[in-house]
mmCIF file of C-alpha atoms in Angstrom:
data_model
loop_
_atom_site.group_PDB
_atom_site.id
_atom_site.type_symbol
_atom_site.label_atom_id
_atom_site.label_comp_id
_atom_site.label_asym_id
_atom_site.label_seq_id
_atom_site.Cartn_x
_atom_site.Cartn_y
_atom_site.Cartn_z
ATOM 1 C CA MET D 288 17.195 -107.677 -12.060
ATOM 2 C CA LYS D 289 13.409 -108.782 -11.598
ATOM 3 C CA ASN D 290 13.424 -106.974 -8.232
ATOM 4 C CA ILE D 291 14.911 -103.839 -9.661
ATOM 5 C CA ILE D 292 12.205 -103.677 -12.535
ATOM 6 C CA THR D 293 9.488 -104.385 -9.864
ATOM 7 C CA GLN D 294 10.593 -101.737 -7.597
ATOM 8 C CA PHE D 295 10.930 -99.248 -10.374
ATOM 9 C CA SER D 296 7.450 -100.007 -11.431
ATOM 10 C CA ARG D 297 6.120 -99.752 -7.894
ATOM 11 C CA ILE D 298 7.519 -96.275 -7.583
ATOM 12 C CA PHE D 299 6.698 -95.026 -11.114
ATOM 13 C CA VAL D 300 3.033 -96.306 -10.948
ATOM 14 C CA GLY D 301 2.557 -95.088 -7.344
ATOM 15 C CA ILE D 302 3.973 -91.542 -8.026
ATOM 16 C CA LEU D 303 1.968 -91.235 -11.296
ATOM 17 C CA PHE D 304 -1.326 -92.308 -9.640
ATOM 18 C CA ILE D 305 -0.851 -89.857 -6.762
ATOM 19 C CA ILE D 306 -0.006 -86.851 -9.087
ATOM 20 C CA SER D 307 -2.748 -87.684 -11.418
ATOM 21 C CA GLY D 308 -5.274 -88.101 -8.623
ATOM 22 C CA LEU D 309 -4.125 -84.769 -6.886
ATOM 23 C CA ILE D 310 -4.426 -82.830 -10.036
ATOM 24 C CA LYS D 311 -7.952 -84.000 -10.590
ATOM 25 C CA LEU D 312 -8.789 -83.698 -6.924
ATOM 26 C CA ASN D 313 -7.782 -80.182 -7.191
ATOM 27 C CA ASP D 314 -10.621 -79.570 -9.665
ATOM 28 C CA PRO D 315 -13.132 -82.564 -9.311
ATOM 29 C CA VAL D 316 -15.923 -80.507 -10.932
ATOM 30 C CA GLY D 317 -13.807 -80.252 -14.185
ATOM 31 C CA PHE D 318 -13.287 -83.991 -14.101
ATOM 32 C CA SER D 319 -16.913 -84.670 -13.589
ATOM 33 C CA TYR D 320 -17.608 -82.705 -16.840
ATOM 34 C CA LYS D 321 -15.437 -85.188 -18.648
ATOM 35 C CA LEU D 322 -17.260 -88.172 -17.140
ATOM 36 C CA ALA D 323 -20.517 -86.544 -18.167
ATOM 37 C CA GLU D 324 -19.206 -86.357 -21.625
ATOM 38 C CA TYR D 325 -18.413 -90.044 -21.648
ATOM 39 C CA PHE D 326 -21.915 -90.699 -20.270
ATOM 40 C CA SER D 327 -23.605 -88.648 -22.917
ATOM 41 C CA GLU D 328 -25.578 -89.995 -25.749
ATOM 42 C CA PRO D 329 -22.881 -89.568 -28.533
ATOM 43 C CA VAL D 330 -20.397 -91.630 -26.567
ATOM 44 C CA PHE D 331 -21.756 -94.410 -24.316
ATOM 45 C CA ASN D 332 -25.442 -93.255 -24.174
ATOM 46 C CA MET D 333 -25.769 -93.607 -20.310
ATOM 47 C CA PRO D 334 -27.408 -90.268 -19.541
ATOM 48 C CA PHE D 335 -28.811 -91.868 -16.275
ATOM 49 C CA PHE D 336 -25.195 -91.541 -14.780
ATOM 50 C CA VAL D 337 -24.774 -87.878 -15.597
ATOM 51 C CA PRO D 338 -26.427 -86.655 -12.374
ATOM 52 C CA PHE D 339 -23.960 -88.740 -10.371
ATOM 53 C CA ALA D 340 -20.806 -87.685 -12.420
ATOM 54 C CA LEU D 341 -19.542 -85.503 -9.580
ATOM 55 C CA GLY D 342 -19.901 -88.216 -6.935
ATOM 56 C CA ILE D 343 -18.166 -90.740 -9.244
ATOM 57 C CA ALA D 344 -15.357 -88.236 -10.015
ATOM 58 C CA LEU D 345 -14.736 -87.568 -6.353
ATOM 59 C CA PHE D 346 -14.628 -91.372 -5.711
ATOM 60 C CA LEU D 347 -12.291 -92.112 -8.613
ATOM 61 C CA VAL D 348 -9.760 -89.363 -7.807
ATOM 62 C CA ILE D 349 -9.555 -90.093 -4.113
ATOM 63 C CA LEU D 350 -9.159 -93.865 -5.114
ATOM 64 C CA GLU D 351 -6.306 -92.913 -7.420
ATOM 65 C CA VAL D 352 -4.354 -91.062 -4.714
ATOM 66 C CA VAL D 353 -5.054 -93.682 -1.931
ATOM 67 C CA LEU D 354 -4.132 -96.560 -4.322
ATOM 68 C CA GLY D 355 -0.785 -94.847 -5.333
ATOM 69 C CA ILE D 356 0.043 -94.365 -1.567
ATOM 70 C CA MET D 357 -0.916 -97.991 -0.880
ATOM 71 C CA LEU D 358 1.417 -99.048 -3.555
ATOM 72 C CA LEU D 359 4.334 -97.129 -2.337
ATOM 73 C CA ILE D 360 4.207 -98.153 1.202
ATOM 74 C CA GLY D 361 3.262 -101.844 0.324
ATOM 75 C CA TYR D 362 -0.133 -101.833 1.983
ATOM 76 C CA LYS D 363 -2.285 -104.883 1.216
ATOM 77 C CA THR D 364 -0.398 -105.664 -1.944
ATOM 78 C CA LYS D 365 -2.776 -108.173 -3.512
ATOM 79 C CA VAL D 366 -5.829 -105.829 -3.118
ATOM 80 C CA THR D 367 -3.802 -102.801 -4.291
ATOM 81 C CA VAL D 368 -2.325 -104.345 -7.439
ATOM 82 C CA TRP D 369 -5.693 -106.033 -8.390
ATOM 83 C CA SER D 370 -7.428 -102.525 -7.969
ATOM 84 C CA LEU D 371 -4.787 -100.861 -10.062
ATOM 85 C CA LEU D 372 -5.109 -103.400 -12.851
ATOM 86 C CA VAL D 373 -8.888 -103.110 -13.119
ATOM 87 C CA LEU D 374 -8.564 -99.298 -13.080
ATOM 88 C CA ILE D 375 -6.041 -99.205 -15.830
ATOM 89 C CA VAL D 376 -7.866 -101.634 -17.973
ATOM 90 C CA MET D 377 -11.011 -99.452 -17.608
ATOM 91 C CA PHE D 378 -9.003 -96.321 -18.428
ATOM 92 C CA THR D 379 -7.316 -97.945 -21.359
ATOM 93 C CA PHE D 380 -10.465 -98.894 -22.855
ATOM 94 C CA LEU D 381 -11.892 -95.436 -22.313
ATOM 95 C CA THR D 382 -8.874 -93.629 -23.946
ATOM 96 C CA PHE D 383 -8.784 -96.226 -26.896
ATOM 97 C CA TYR D 384 -12.526 -95.651 -27.525
ATOM 98 C CA SER D 385 -12.122 -91.893 -27.488
ATOM 99 C CA ALA D 386 -9.128 -91.958 -29.802
ATOM 100 C CA TYR D 387 -10.432 -94.644 -32.279
ATOM 101 C CA PHE D 388 -14.028 -93.134 -32.561
ATOM 102 C CA ASN D 389 -12.857 -89.392 -32.056
ATOM 103 C CA VAL D 390 -15.524 -88.749 -29.461
ATOM 104 C CA VAL D 391 -13.813 -87.231 -26.431
ATOM 105 C CA LYS D 392 -10.956 -84.812 -27.329
ATOM 106 C CA ASP D 393 -9.266 -84.826 -24.012
ATOM 107 C CA CYS D 394 -9.699 -87.569 -21.262
ATOM 108 C CA GLY D 395 -8.930 -85.189 -18.438
ATOM 109 C CA CYS D 396 -6.216 -87.642 -17.198
ATOM 110 C CA PHE D 397 -4.282 -84.631 -15.782
ATOM 111 C CA GLY D 398 -7.070 -82.086 -15.696
ATOM 112 C CA ASP D 399 -6.172 -78.789 -17.225
ATOM 113 C CA ALA D 400 -2.564 -78.981 -16.049
ATOM 114 C CA LEU D 401 -1.488 -81.149 -18.913
ATOM 115 C CA LYS D 402 -3.570 -81.635 -22.226
ATOM 116 C CA LEU D 403 -3.138 -84.926 -23.928
ATOM 117 C CA THR D 404 -4.432 -86.015 -27.260
ATOM 118 C CA PRO D 405 -6.745 -89.233 -27.271
ATOM 119 C CA TRP D 406 -3.851 -91.179 -28.730
ATOM 120 C CA GLN D 407 -1.455 -89.729 -26.347
ATOM 121 C CA SER D 408 -3.736 -90.707 -23.476
ATOM 122 C CA PHE D 409 -4.068 -94.285 -24.742
ATOM 123 C CA THR D 410 -0.247 -94.557 -25.163
ATOM 124 C CA LYS D 411 0.150 -93.290 -21.545
ATOM 125 C CA ASP D 412 -2.450 -96.016 -20.435
ATOM 126 C CA ILE D 413 -0.568 -98.678 -22.296
ATOM 127 C CA VAL D 414 2.767 -97.828 -20.638
ATOM 128 C CA LEU D 415 1.043 -97.845 -17.352
ATOM 129 C CA LEU D 416 -0.652 -101.136 -18.068
ATOM 130 C CA PHE D 417 2.780 -102.697 -18.783
ATOM 131 C CA PHE D 418 4.291 -101.609 -15.524
ATOM 132 C CA ILE D 419 1.191 -102.756 -13.642
ATOM 133 C CA LEU D 420 1.375 -106.100 -15.289
ATOM 134 C CA VAL D 421 4.970 -106.231 -13.927
ATOM 135 C CA LEU D 422 3.634 -105.541 -10.390
ATOM 136 C CA PHE D 423 0.869 -108.090 -10.866
ATOM 137 C CA PHE D 424 3.227 -110.976 -11.840
ATOM 138 C CA ASN D 425 5.739 -110.000 -8.979
ATOM 139 C CA LYS D 426 3.300 -109.185 -6.150
ATOM 140 C CA LYS D 427 5.461 -111.135 -3.636
ATOM 141 C CA LEU D 428 8.454 -108.728 -4.278
ATOM 142 C CA ILE D 429 6.380 -105.823 -2.942
ATOM 143 C CA GLN D 430 7.073 -105.701 0.722
ATOM 144 C CA PRO D 431 5.496 -103.231 3.330
ATOM 145 C CA LEU D 432 7.757 -100.321 4.483
ATOM 146 C CA PHE D 433 6.233 -99.995 7.894
ATOM 147 C CA ARG D 434 4.590 -102.071 10.524
ATOM 148 C CA THR D 435 0.837 -102.669 10.249
ATOM 149 C CA THR D 436 -0.187 -99.925 12.687
ATOM 150 C CA VAL D 437 1.807 -97.241 10.840
ATOM 151 C CA GLN D 438 0.660 -98.595 7.630
ATOM 152 C CA ASN D 439 -3.054 -98.273 8.778
ATOM 153 C CA ILE D 440 -2.527 -94.579 10.003
ATOM 154 C CA ILE D 441 -1.008 -93.620 6.595
ATOM 155 C CA ILE D 442 -3.889 -94.958 4.647
ATOM 156 C CA TYR D 443 -6.717 -93.657 6.873
ATOM 157 C CA ALA D 444 -5.017 -90.290 6.981
ATOM 158 C CA SER D 445 -4.742 -90.215 3.143
ATOM 159 C CA ILE D 446 -8.474 -91.010 2.872
ATOM 160 C CA VAL D 447 -9.514 -88.307 5.306
ATOM 161 C CA LEU D 448 -7.148 -85.629 3.912
ATOM 162 C CA SER D 449 -8.284 -86.360 0.195
ATOM 163 C CA ALA D 450 -11.812 -86.105 1.278
ATOM 164 C CA PHE D 451 -11.132 -82.892 3.229
ATOM 165 C CA MET D 452 -9.330 -81.434 0.037
ATOM 166 C CA GLY D 453 -12.278 -82.307 -2.096
ATOM 167 C CA VAL D 454 -14.874 -80.606 0.322
ATOM 168 C CA ILE D 455 -12.598 -77.477 0.230
ATOM 169 C CA VAL D 456 -12.349 -77.047 -3.496
ATOM 170 C CA LEU D 457 -16.032 -77.830 -3.989
ATOM 171 C CA ASN D 458 -17.037 -75.088 -1.612
ATOM 172 C CA HIS D 459 -14.508 -72.573 -2.773
ATOM 173 C CA LEU D 460 -12.244 -72.757 -5.754
ATOM 174 C CA PRO D 461 -9.450 -75.025 -6.993
ATOM 175 C CA LEU D 462 -6.272 -74.538 -5.040
ATOM 176 C CA ILE D 463 -4.268 -74.167 -8.274
ATOM 177 C CA ASP D 464 -5.841 -72.688 -11.414
ATOM 178 C CA PHE D 465 -4.617 -74.411 -14.542
ATOM 179 C CA ARG D 466 -7.332 -72.893 -16.917
ATOM 180 C CA PRO D 467 -6.781 -70.179 -19.548
ATOM 181 C CA PHE D 468 -9.008 -67.834 -17.352
ATOM 182 C CA LYS D 469 -6.817 -67.882 -14.353
ATOM 183 C CA VAL D 470 -5.998 -64.631 -12.587
ATOM 184 C CA GLY D 471 -3.363 -62.553 -14.319
ATOM 185 C CA ASN D 472 -4.383 -63.781 -17.803
ATOM 186 C CA ASN D 473 -5.688 -61.324 -20.495
ATOM 187 C CA ILE D 474 -8.739 -62.645 -22.316
ATOM 188 C CA GLN D 475 -8.003 -60.606 -25.528
ATOM 189 C CA GLN D 476 -4.472 -62.112 -25.622
ATOM 190 C CA GLY D 477 -5.845 -65.589 -24.982
ATOM 191 C CA MET D 478 -8.043 -65.349 -28.067
ATOM 192 C CA GLN D 479 -5.287 -64.304 -30.458
ATOM 193 C CA ILE D 480 -3.906 -66.708 -33.198
ATOM 194 C CA PRO D 481 -0.212 -66.123 -33.619
ATOM 195 C CA ASP D 482 1.111 -65.291 -37.110
ATOM 196 C CA GLY D 483 2.096 -68.414 -38.946
ATOM 197 C CA ALA D 484 0.103 -70.780 -36.900
ATOM 198 C CA ASP D 485 -1.000 -73.990 -38.306
ATOM 199 C CA LYS D 486 -4.611 -73.843 -39.904
ATOM 200 C CA SER D 487 -7.209 -76.452 -39.823
ATOM 201 C CA VAL D 488 -7.670 -78.617 -42.910
ATOM 202 C CA VAL D 489 -11.442 -79.034 -43.351
ATOM 203 C CA GLU D 490 -13.219 -81.108 -45.901
ATOM 204 C CA MET D 491 -16.879 -80.510 -46.866
ATOM 205 C CA VAL D 492 -19.135 -83.445 -46.677
ATOM 206 C CA PHE D 493 -22.634 -83.573 -48.353
ATOM 207 C CA ILE D 494 -25.270 -85.920 -47.197
ATOM 208 C CA TYR D 495 -27.749 -87.060 -49.700
ATOM 209 C CA LYS D 496 -30.554 -89.597 -49.320
ATOM 210 C CA VAL D 497 -30.172 -92.363 -51.820
ATOM 211 C CA ASN D 498 -33.106 -94.893 -52.046
ATOM 212 C CA GLY D 499 -34.207 -93.882 -48.590
ATOM 213 C CA VAL D 500 -30.725 -94.102 -46.961
ATOM 214 C CA ASP D 501 -28.419 -91.147 -45.932
ATOM 215 C CA LYS D 502 -25.006 -91.261 -47.684
ATOM 216 C CA GLU D 503 -22.086 -89.029 -47.340
ATOM 217 C CA PHE D 504 -20.185 -87.608 -50.496
ATOM 218 C CA THR D 505 -17.088 -85.452 -50.585
ATOM 219 C CA GLU D 506 -16.457 -82.621 -53.115
ATOM 220 C CA LYS D 507 -14.668 -85.224 -55.283
ATOM 221 C CA ASP D 508 -17.810 -87.508 -55.336
ATOM 222 C CA LEU D 509 -20.292 -84.764 -56.367
ATOM 223 C CA MET D 510 -20.338 -85.755 -59.931
ATOM 224 C CA SER D 511 -21.110 -89.438 -59.130
ATOM 225 C CA ILE D 512 -24.169 -88.716 -57.004
ATOM 226 C CA PRO D 513 -26.984 -90.965 -58.196
ATOM 227 C CA GLU D 514 -29.864 -89.485 -60.012
ATOM 228 C CA GLY D 515 -32.936 -88.794 -57.929
ATOM 229 C CA ALA D 516 -30.679 -88.397 -54.710
ATOM 230 C CA VAL D 517 -32.159 -85.703 -52.286
ATOM 231 C CA PHE D 518 -29.941 -83.274 -50.603
ATOM 232 C CA VAL D 519 -30.190 -83.648 -46.735
ATOM 233 C CA ASP D 520 -27.309 -81.564 -45.098
ATOM 234 C CA ARG D 521 -23.750 -80.476 -45.449
ATOM 235 C CA LYS D 522 -21.095 -80.841 -42.630
ATOM 236 C CA ASP D 523 -17.461 -79.792 -42.254
ATOM 237 C CA LYS D 524 -15.096 -82.754 -41.505
ATOM 238 C CA VAL D 525 -11.828 -81.782 -39.799
ATOM 239 C CA ILE D 526 -8.929 -83.694 -41.442
ATOM 240 C CA THR D 527 -6.217 -82.035 -39.505
ATOM 241 C CA GLU D 528 -6.788 -79.526 -36.633
ATOM 242 C CA GLY D 529 -4.888 -76.320 -36.583
ATOM 243 C CA TYR D 530 -3.905 -73.980 -33.691
ATOM 244 C CA VAL D 531 -6.802 -73.498 -31.397
ATOM 245 C CA PRO D 532 -6.257 -70.424 -28.992
ATOM 246 C CA PRO D 533 -6.499 -71.105 -25.314
ATOM 247 C CA ILE D 534 -9.656 -68.953 -25.105
ATOM 248 C CA HIS D 535 -12.241 -69.504 -27.749
ATOM 249 C CA ASP D 536 -16.098 -69.362 -28.170
ATOM 250 C CA PHE D 537 -15.916 -66.482 -25.659
ATOM 251 C CA THR D 538 -18.773 -64.033 -26.249
ATOM 252 C CA MET D 539 -20.871 -61.381 -24.550
ATOM 253 C CA GLU D 540 -24.087 -61.456 -26.768
ATOM 254 C CA LYS D 541 -27.320 -59.619 -26.158
ATOM 255 C CA ASP D 542 -30.007 -58.950 -28.697
ATOM 256 C CA GLY D 543 -27.982 -60.536 -31.520
ATOM 257 C CA SER D 544 -24.957 -58.420 -30.931
ATOM 258 C CA ASP D 545 -21.531 -59.254 -29.326
ATOM 259 C CA PHE D 546 -20.238 -56.689 -26.815
ATOM 260 C CA LYS D 547 -17.064 -58.255 -25.856
ATOM 261 C CA ASP D 548 -14.773 -55.868 -27.624
ATOM 262 C CA GLN D 549 -16.608 -52.924 -25.731
ATOM 263 C CA PHE D 550 -16.619 -54.560 -22.197
ATOM 264 C CA LEU D 551 -13.146 -55.917 -22.319
ATOM 265 C CA ARG D 552 -11.912 -52.303 -22.683
ATOM 266 C CA GLU D 553 -13.612 -51.440 -19.351
ATOM 267 C CA PRO D 554 -11.079 -50.514 -16.499
ATOM 268 C CA LYS D 555 -13.576 -51.962 -13.899
ATOM 269 C CA LEU D 556 -15.692 -54.786 -15.033
ATOM 270 C CA MET D 557 -17.455 -57.323 -12.817
ATOM 271 C CA LEU D 558 -18.819 -60.556 -14.287
ATOM 272 C CA ILE D 559 -21.513 -62.482 -12.479
ATOM 273 C CA VAL D 560 -21.157 -65.893 -13.969
ATOM 274 C CA ALA D 561 -24.105 -68.284 -13.661
ATOM 275 C CA TYR D 562 -23.796 -70.706 -16.601
ATOM 276 C CA ASP D 563 -27.222 -72.375 -15.654
ATOM 277 C CA LEU D 564 -29.674 -70.119 -13.913
ATOM 278 C CA VAL D 565 -32.277 -72.844 -13.398
ATOM 279 C CA ASN D 566 -29.782 -74.981 -11.255
ATOM 280 C CA ALA D 567 -27.807 -72.135 -9.790
ATOM 281 C CA ASP D 568 -27.240 -72.179 -6.115
ATOM 282 C CA LYS D 569 -30.127 -70.274 -4.557
ATOM 283 C CA ALA D 570 -28.216 -68.931 -1.591
ATOM 284 C CA GLY D 571 -25.450 -67.626 -3.889
ATOM 285 C CA MET D 572 -27.879 -66.087 -6.327
ATOM 286 C CA GLY D 573 -29.513 -64.325 -3.417
ATOM 287 C CA LYS D 574 -26.212 -62.431 -2.778
ATOM 288 C CA MET D 575 -25.782 -61.046 -6.294
ATOM 289 C CA GLU D 576 -28.092 -57.989 -6.291
ATOM 290 C CA LYS D 577 -26.388 -56.553 -3.113
ATOM 291 C CA LEU D 578 -23.099 -57.345 -4.716
ATOM 292 C CA TYR D 579 -24.173 -55.615 -7.911
ATOM 293 C CA LEU D 580 -25.168 -52.418 -6.048
ATOM 294 C CA ASP D 581 -22.096 -52.338 -3.964
ATOM 295 C CA ALA D 582 -19.855 -52.593 -7.080
ATOM 296 C CA LYS D 583 -21.877 -50.190 -9.040
ATOM 297 C CA THR D 584 -21.221 -47.390 -6.349
ATOM 298 C CA LYS D 585 -17.526 -48.074 -6.614
ATOM 299 C CA GLY D 586 -17.601 -47.498 -10.422
ATOM 300 C CA TYR D 587 -17.796 -51.014 -11.808
ATOM 301 C CA LYS D 588 -19.636 -52.027 -14.820
ATOM 302 C CA VAL D 589 -21.472 -55.149 -13.790
ATOM 303 C CA ILE D 590 -23.110 -57.742 -16.095
ATOM 304 C CA GLY D 591 -24.328 -61.169 -15.728
ATOM 305 C CA MET D 592 -23.027 -63.973 -18.025
ATOM 306 C CA THR D 593 -25.116 -67.080 -18.799
ATOM 307 C CA SER D 594 -25.929 -69.820 -21.273
ATOM 308 C CA SER D 595 -29.667 -69.872 -20.086
ATOM 309 C CA LEU D 596 -32.465 -69.126 -22.393
ATOM 310 C CA PRO D 597 -34.193 -65.653 -22.261
ATOM 311 C CA GLU D 598 -37.276 -66.931 -20.342
ATOM 312 C CA GLU D 599 -35.019 -68.507 -17.726
ATOM 313 C CA ILE D 600 -33.127 -65.215 -17.352
ATOM 314 C CA ALA D 601 -36.452 -63.409 -16.906
ATOM 315 C CA ALA D 602 -37.622 -65.942 -14.161
ATOM 316 C CA ALA D 603 -34.295 -65.742 -12.351
ATOM 317 C CA LYS D 604 -34.323 -61.925 -12.423
ATOM 318 C CA LYS D 605 -37.833 -61.896 -10.987
ATOM 319 C CA GLN D 606 -37.076 -64.772 -8.344
ATOM 320 C CA TYR D 607 -33.773 -63.082 -7.063
ATOM 321 C CA GLY D 608 -34.833 -59.494 -7.627
ATOM 322 C CA LEU D 609 -31.886 -58.835 -9.980
ATOM 323 C CA THR D 610 -31.630 -55.615 -11.918
ATOM 324 C CA PHE D 611 -28.449 -56.050 -13.857
ATOM 325 C CA ASP D 612 -28.438 -57.403 -17.577
ATOM 326 C CA PHE D 613 -27.353 -60.909 -18.586
ATOM 327 C CA TYR D 614 -25.284 -61.519 -21.610
ATOM 328 C CA PHE D 615 -24.998 -65.022 -23.443
ATOM 329 C CA CYS D 616 -21.846 -67.092 -23.653
ATOM 330 C CA ASP D 617 -21.393 -70.762 -24.367
ATOM 331 C CA ALA D 618 -21.970 -72.992 -21.327
ATOM 332 C CA ILE D 619 -18.747 -74.909 -21.795
ATOM 333 C CA THR D 620 -16.607 -71.561 -21.853
ATOM 334 C CA LEU D 621 -18.451 -70.364 -18.735
ATOM 335 C CA LYS D 622 -17.701 -73.576 -16.913
ATOM 336 C CA THR D 623 -14.197 -73.212 -17.938
ATOM 337 C CA ILE D 624 -14.043 -69.566 -16.506
ATOM 338 C CA GLU D 625 -15.339 -70.738 -13.106
ATOM 339 C CA ARG D 626 -16.704 -73.860 -11.597
ATOM 340 C CA ALA D 627 -19.098 -72.313 -9.207
ATOM 341 C CA ASN D 628 -22.617 -71.460 -10.321
ATOM 342 C CA PRO D 629 -22.807 -68.526 -9.473
ATOM 343 C CA SER D 630 -19.264 -67.011 -9.285
ATOM 344 C CA ILE D 631 -17.635 -63.544 -9.472
ATOM 345 C CA VAL D 632 -14.925 -62.439 -11.741
ATOM 346 C CA LEU D 633 -13.192 -58.994 -11.868
ATOM 347 C CA LEU D 634 -11.538 -57.636 -14.930
ATOM 348 C CA GLU D 635 -9.332 -54.697 -15.674
ATOM 349 C CA LYS D 636 -9.276 -54.023 -19.493
ATOM 350 C CA GLY D 637 -9.660 -57.723 -20.051
ATOM 351 C CA THR D 638 -7.205 -58.948 -17.469
ATOM 352 C CA ILE D 639 -8.595 -61.141 -14.762
ATOM 353 C CA ILE D 640 -7.655 -59.626 -11.332
ATOM 354 C CA GLN D 641 -9.845 -61.833 -8.934
ATOM 355 C CA LYS D 642 -12.175 -64.795 -9.180
ATOM 356 C CA LEU D 643 -14.332 -65.967 -6.339
ATOM 357 C CA HIS D 644 -16.863 -68.689 -5.501
ATOM 358 C CA HIS D 645 -20.176 -67.407 -4.236
ATOM 359 C CA ASN D 646 -19.370 -68.707 -0.807
ATOM 360 C CA ASP D 647 -16.370 -66.201 -0.694
ATOM 361 C CA VAL D 648 -18.138 -63.077 -1.453
ATOM 362 C CA LYS D 649 -16.755 -61.547 1.686
ATOM 363 C CA ASP D 650 -13.160 -61.653 0.219
ATOM 364 C CA LEU D 651 -14.084 -59.558 -2.810
ATOM 365 C CA ARG D 652 -11.715 -56.788 -3.116
ATOM 366 C CA LEU D 653 -13.474 -53.733 -4.976
#
């Protein structure tokens, strides 16, 4: 019986680690955004790790895949199981912290392929921790499937292939797009809220300074605010979150007006997405003016989309000789649309028909 439970745990944990790792390896940039969120000041306040988030993300996802394979084939069992235990303890702490303090809404455990709430993520990690502990206390029952030479070849090959996949997706696009802005999706439809959808329950919280200390009061407490208290701020506290459409916070703003309803009716629209013009790839930005002129001659409306400040837009237009206009959209939304900075998106009346990394401009179909 002990052997059956151990072998089941071996297969279950191994396959789950491989699947989870491959999903994140498909989009390591997206996973790096999650790590940067954990490193940010509101969470663990370790901003010095943010510049290394992508490197850490790549290391972790490749490690997940390789450890899963090592477990399945029984390679260096002691090292493998100890590594799995350390990883799952770390992940369990992170997901508990996210859930309890409500700081990171989605841990990114399965990328954009499967969204889990913080408590669902924590529960998943508790289950994994149980099965890894079974493996930890029964290491002797995990026997290698192949002779040492074959085992070594499999592990080295998995490391090389995982690293190669990482290089491919970083220099092009994710092999599979799980995001709401994938090719074939319509942006207007993605922003719609179905009839009868659950609505958010929001409580207004008022902040008053009482004896030099900021204190929070709900609407029920307003009558009991001490005399002499000074109003500081008001915030909305979400009690129950309602339905959130797959696409939200999508704007095309310029000079205080939002043009998305107008632009999303265009039969030929090209978006040049550069969420951060200051740190955009210089070689990629250098291709955008020629691309704009080519698309314009073929009847396309071409606009840039960025979250950069007006002075940064002006500097970029001067630096790269750009003559098309830029429109504002939230940085998180733009990063969701496309991972490359810059990238190209073609739309037909709001439906995405092609997306390209700036390295793949030659594949653009106008």
